[in-house]
Tab-separated table of C-alpha atoms in Angstrom:
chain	number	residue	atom	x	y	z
J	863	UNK	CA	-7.454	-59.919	30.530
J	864	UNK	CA	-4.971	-59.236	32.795
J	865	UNK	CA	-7.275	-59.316	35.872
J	866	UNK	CA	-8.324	-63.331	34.568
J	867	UNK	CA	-4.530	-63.991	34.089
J	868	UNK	CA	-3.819	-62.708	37.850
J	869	UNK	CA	-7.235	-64.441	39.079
J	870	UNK	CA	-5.668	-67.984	37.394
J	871	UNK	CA	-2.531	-67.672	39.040
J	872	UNK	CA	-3.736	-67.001	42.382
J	873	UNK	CA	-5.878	-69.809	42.140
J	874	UNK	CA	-3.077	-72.112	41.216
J	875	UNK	CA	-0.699	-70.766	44.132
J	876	UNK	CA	-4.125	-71.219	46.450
J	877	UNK	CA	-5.402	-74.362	44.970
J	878	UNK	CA	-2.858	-76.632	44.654
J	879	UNK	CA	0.533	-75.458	45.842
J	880	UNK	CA	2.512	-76.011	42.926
J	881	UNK	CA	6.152	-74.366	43.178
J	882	UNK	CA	6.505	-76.095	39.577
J	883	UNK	CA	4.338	-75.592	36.218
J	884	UNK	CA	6.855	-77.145	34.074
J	885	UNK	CA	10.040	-79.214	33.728
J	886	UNK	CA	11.440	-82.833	33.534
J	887	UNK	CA	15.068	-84.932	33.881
J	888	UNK	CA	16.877	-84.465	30.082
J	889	UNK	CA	20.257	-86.428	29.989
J	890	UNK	CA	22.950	-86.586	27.937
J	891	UNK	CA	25.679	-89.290	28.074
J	892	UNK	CA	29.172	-89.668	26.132
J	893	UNK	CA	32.065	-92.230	26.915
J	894	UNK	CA	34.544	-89.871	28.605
J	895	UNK	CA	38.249	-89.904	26.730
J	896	UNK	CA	39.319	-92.391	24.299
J	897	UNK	CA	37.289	-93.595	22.375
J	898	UNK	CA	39.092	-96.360	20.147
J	899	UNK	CA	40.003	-100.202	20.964
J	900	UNK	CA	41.072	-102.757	19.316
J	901	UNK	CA	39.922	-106.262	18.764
J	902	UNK	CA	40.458	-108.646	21.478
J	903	UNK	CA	41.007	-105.793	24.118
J	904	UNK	CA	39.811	-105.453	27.452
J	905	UNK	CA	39.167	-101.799	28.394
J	906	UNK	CA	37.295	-100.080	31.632
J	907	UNK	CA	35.048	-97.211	29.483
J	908	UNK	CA	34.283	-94.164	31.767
J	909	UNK	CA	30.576	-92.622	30.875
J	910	UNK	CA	29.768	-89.239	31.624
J	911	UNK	CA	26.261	-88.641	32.341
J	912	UNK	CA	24.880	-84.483	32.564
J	913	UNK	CA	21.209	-83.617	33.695
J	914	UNK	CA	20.615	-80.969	31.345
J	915	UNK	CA	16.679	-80.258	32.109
J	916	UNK	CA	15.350	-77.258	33.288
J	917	UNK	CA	12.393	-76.182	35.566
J	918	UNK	CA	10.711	-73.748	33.222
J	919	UNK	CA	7.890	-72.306	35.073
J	920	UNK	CA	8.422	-71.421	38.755
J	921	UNK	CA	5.596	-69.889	40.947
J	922	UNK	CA	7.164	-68.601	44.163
J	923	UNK	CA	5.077	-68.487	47.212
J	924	UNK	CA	5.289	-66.311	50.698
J	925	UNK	CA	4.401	-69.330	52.912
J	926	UNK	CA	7.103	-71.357	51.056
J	927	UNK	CA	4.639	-73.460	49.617
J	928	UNK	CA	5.522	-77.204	48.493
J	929	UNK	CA	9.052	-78.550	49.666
J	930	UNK	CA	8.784	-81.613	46.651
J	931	UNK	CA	12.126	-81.730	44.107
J	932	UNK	CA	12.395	-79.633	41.384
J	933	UNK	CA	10.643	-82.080	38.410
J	934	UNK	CA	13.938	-81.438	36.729
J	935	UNK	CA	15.935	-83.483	39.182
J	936	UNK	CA	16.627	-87.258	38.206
J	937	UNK	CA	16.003	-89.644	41.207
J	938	UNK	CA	17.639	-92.630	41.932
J	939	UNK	CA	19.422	-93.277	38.624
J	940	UNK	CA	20.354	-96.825	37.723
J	941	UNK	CA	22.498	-97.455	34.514
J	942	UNK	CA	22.686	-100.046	32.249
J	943	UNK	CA	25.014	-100.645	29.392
J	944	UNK	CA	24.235	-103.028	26.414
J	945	UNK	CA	26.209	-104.487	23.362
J	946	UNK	CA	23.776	-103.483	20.700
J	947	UNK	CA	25.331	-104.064	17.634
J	948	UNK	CA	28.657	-103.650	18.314
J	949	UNK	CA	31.155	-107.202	18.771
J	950	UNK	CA	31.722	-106.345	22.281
J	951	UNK	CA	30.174	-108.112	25.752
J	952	UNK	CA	29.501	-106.214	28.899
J	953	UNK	CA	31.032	-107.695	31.604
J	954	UNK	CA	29.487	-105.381	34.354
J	955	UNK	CA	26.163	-105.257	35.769
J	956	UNK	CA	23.233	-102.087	36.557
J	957	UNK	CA	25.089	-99.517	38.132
J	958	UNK	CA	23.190	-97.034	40.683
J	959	UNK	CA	23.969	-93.512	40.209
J	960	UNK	CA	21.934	-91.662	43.110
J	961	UNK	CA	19.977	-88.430	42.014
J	962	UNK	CA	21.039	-85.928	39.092
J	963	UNK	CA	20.233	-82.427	39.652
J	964	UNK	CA	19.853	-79.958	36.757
J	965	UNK	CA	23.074	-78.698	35.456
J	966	UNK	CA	25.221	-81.808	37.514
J	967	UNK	CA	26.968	-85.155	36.014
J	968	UNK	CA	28.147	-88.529	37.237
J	969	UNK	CA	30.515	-90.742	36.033
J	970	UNK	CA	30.439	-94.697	35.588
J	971	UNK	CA	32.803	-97.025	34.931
J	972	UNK	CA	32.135	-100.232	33.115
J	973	UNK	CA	33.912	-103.107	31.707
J	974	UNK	CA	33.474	-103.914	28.179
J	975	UNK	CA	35.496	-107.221	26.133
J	976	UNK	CA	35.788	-106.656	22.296
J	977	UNK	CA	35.400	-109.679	20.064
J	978	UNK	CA	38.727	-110.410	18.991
J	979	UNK	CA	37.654	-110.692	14.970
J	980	UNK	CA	35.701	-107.562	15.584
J	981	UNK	CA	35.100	-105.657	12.432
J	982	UNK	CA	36.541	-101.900	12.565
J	983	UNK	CA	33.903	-99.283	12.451
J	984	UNK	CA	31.898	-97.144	14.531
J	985	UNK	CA	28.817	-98.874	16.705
J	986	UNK	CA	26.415	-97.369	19.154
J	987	UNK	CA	26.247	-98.790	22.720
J	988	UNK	CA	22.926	-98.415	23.633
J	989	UNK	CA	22.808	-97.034	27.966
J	990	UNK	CA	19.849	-97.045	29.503
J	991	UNK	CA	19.160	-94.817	31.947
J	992	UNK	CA	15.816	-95.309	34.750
J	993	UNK	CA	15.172	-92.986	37.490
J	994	UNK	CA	12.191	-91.450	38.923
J	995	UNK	CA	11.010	-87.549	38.651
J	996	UNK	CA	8.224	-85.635	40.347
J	997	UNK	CA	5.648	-85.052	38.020
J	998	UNK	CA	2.895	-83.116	39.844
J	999	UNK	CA	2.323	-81.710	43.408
J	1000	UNK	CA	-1.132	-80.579	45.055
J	1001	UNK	CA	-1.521	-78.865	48.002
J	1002	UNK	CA	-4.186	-80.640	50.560
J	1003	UNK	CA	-5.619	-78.484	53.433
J	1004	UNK	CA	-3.546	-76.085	54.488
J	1005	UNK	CA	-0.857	-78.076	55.568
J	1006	UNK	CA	-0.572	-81.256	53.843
J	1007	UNK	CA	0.674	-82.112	50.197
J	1008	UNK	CA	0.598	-84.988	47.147
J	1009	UNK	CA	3.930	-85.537	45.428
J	1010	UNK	CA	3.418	-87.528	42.704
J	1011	UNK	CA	6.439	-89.409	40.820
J	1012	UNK	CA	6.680	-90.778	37.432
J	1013	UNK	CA	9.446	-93.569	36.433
J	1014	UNK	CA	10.795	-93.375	33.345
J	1015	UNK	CA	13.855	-95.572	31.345
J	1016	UNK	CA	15.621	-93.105	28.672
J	1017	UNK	CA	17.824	-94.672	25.959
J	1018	UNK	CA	20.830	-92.897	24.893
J	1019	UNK	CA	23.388	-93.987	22.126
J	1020	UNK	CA	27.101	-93.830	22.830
J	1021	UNK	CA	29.281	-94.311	19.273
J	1022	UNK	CA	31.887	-96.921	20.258
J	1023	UNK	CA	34.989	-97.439	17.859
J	1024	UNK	CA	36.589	-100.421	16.633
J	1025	UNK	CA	40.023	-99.638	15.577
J	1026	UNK	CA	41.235	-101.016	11.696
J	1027	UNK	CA	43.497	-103.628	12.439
J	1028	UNK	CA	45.074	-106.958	9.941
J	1029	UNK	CA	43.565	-110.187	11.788
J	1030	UNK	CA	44.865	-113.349	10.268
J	1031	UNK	CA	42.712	-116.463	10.324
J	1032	UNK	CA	44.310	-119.604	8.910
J	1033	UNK	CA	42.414	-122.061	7.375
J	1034	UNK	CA	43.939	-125.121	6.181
J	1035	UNK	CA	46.856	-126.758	7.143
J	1036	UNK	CA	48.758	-129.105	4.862
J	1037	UNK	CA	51.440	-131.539	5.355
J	1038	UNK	CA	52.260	-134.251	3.100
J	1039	UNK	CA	54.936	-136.833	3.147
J	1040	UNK	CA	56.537	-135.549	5.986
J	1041	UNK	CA	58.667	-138.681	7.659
J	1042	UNK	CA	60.996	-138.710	10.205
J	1043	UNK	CA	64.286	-137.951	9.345
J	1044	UNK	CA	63.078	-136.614	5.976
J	1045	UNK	CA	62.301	-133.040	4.538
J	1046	UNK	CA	58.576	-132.588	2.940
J	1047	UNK	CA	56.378	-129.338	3.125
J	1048	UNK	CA	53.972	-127.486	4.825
J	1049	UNK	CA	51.012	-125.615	2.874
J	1050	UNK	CA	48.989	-122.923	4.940
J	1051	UNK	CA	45.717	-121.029	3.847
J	1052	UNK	CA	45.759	-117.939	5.510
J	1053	UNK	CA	43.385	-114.807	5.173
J	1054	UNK	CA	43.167	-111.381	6.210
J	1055	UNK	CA	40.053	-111.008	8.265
J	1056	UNK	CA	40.613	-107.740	9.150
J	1057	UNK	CA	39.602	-104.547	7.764
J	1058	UNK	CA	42.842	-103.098	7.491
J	1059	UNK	CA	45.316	-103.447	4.577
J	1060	UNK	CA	48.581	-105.074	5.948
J	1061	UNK	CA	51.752	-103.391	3.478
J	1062	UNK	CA	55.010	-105.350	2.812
J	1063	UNK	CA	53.692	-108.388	5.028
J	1064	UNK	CA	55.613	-111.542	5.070
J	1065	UNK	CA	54.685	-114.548	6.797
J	1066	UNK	CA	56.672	-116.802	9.249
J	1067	UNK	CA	56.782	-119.790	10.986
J	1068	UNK	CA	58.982	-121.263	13.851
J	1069	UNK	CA	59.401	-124.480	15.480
J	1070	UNK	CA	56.757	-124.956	18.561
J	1071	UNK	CA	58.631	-125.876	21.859
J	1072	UNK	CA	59.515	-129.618	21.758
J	1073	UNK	CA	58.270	-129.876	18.012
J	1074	UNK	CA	60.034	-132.677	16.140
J	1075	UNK	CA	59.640	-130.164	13.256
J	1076	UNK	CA	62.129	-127.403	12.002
J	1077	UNK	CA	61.253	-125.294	9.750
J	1078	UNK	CA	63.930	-124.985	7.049
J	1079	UNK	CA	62.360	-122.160	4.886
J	1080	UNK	CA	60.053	-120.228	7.376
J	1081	UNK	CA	59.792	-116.895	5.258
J	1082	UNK	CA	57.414	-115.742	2.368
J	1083	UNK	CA	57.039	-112.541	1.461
J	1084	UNK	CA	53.381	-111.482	0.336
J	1085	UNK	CA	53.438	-108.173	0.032
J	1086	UNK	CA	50.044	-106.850	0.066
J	1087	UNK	CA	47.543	-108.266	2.059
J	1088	UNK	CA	44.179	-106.686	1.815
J	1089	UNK	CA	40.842	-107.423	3.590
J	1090	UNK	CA	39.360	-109.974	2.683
J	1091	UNK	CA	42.361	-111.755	0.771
């Protein structure tokens, strides 16, 4: 047996001059420190990217053999952030990364707008990630070799947050009997579209600049003001 296993290897080493038997690119991706906004915000998101892939199998040569990449090594990475599900819009395009080697990151910035109703809650930003690995090498003659690359796009999921916030839509407006010179008043529907609970909340109004209207009682206390009411 072990005079077959020894008889296999040489013939690999010999045959095809593969310095590789196994490995491939494995990333991993987060958004790199905060990790909250709120509604209607603007915010540059940093993603860290790590090659965590290793080359298993290694067959070490005297000549040297094969000078391809390691088939662990990421080539030519391009980035691409989408909205998914989340109330957000990406306002930057395909970023290239350049190679990842095993065991190195990159970082890349991108510009995301959040809906200003946006819902709180946790959503997952999908980034795709394309690049280019070797997948094979063969040794030709004794001094020429085949590299062979496959391209592959990875999807990886980034949790994005939504902060709670009270968002207040209003909804009707009201005036009747309202003359000049006279005193009438002004009904407003108002909700909370927001999914956070707004405590003590009292509701104003003031006079607009060069409004012929001034508001004599602008004050009403609700009190609680829950989603949704």
């Amino acid at each position: 047996v072990v005079t077959l296993v020894l008889a296999l290897l040489t013939g690999i080493v010999a045959g095809s001059g593969s310095l590789y038997l196994s490995g491939a690119p494995d990333l991993v991706a987060a958004i790199n420190g905060t990790n909250e906004f709120s509604p209607g915000s603007e915010q540059d998101i940093v993603i860290h990217v790590r090659n965590t892939g290793v080359d298993e199998v290694k067959i070490s040569q005297p000549d040297g053999g094969a000078s391809g990449d390691p088939p662990s090594t990421a080539r030519m990475v391009t980035l691409t952030l989408l909205p998914g599900n989340a109330p957000v819009e990406i306002k930057t395009n395909s970023q290239m990364v350049g190679d990842i080697a095993s065991g190195k990151e990159v970082f890349s910035t991108f510009s995301v707008h959040v809906d200003k109703d946006a819902a709180g809650g946790t959503y997952l930003l999908p980034l795709l990630a394309n690049y280019t690995y070797l997948a094979s090498e063969e040794k030709v003659g004794s001094d020429s070799v085949i590299f062979r690359y496959n391209t592959e796009t990875v999807r990886l999921d980034l949790p994005f947050n939504v902060r709670d916030e009270v968002i207040i839509a209003v909804h009707h407006v009201i005036a009747e009997d309202l003359n000049a010179g006279g005193d009438g008043y002004i009904t407003l529907s108002i909700e909370n579209t927001g999914t956070l609970t707004g405590n003590n909340t009292i509701a104003r109004i003031f006079q607009g600049d060069a409004s012929p209207i001034v508001p004599i009682d602008g004050r009403v206390f609700i009190g609680s003001f829950p989603p949704g009411a």
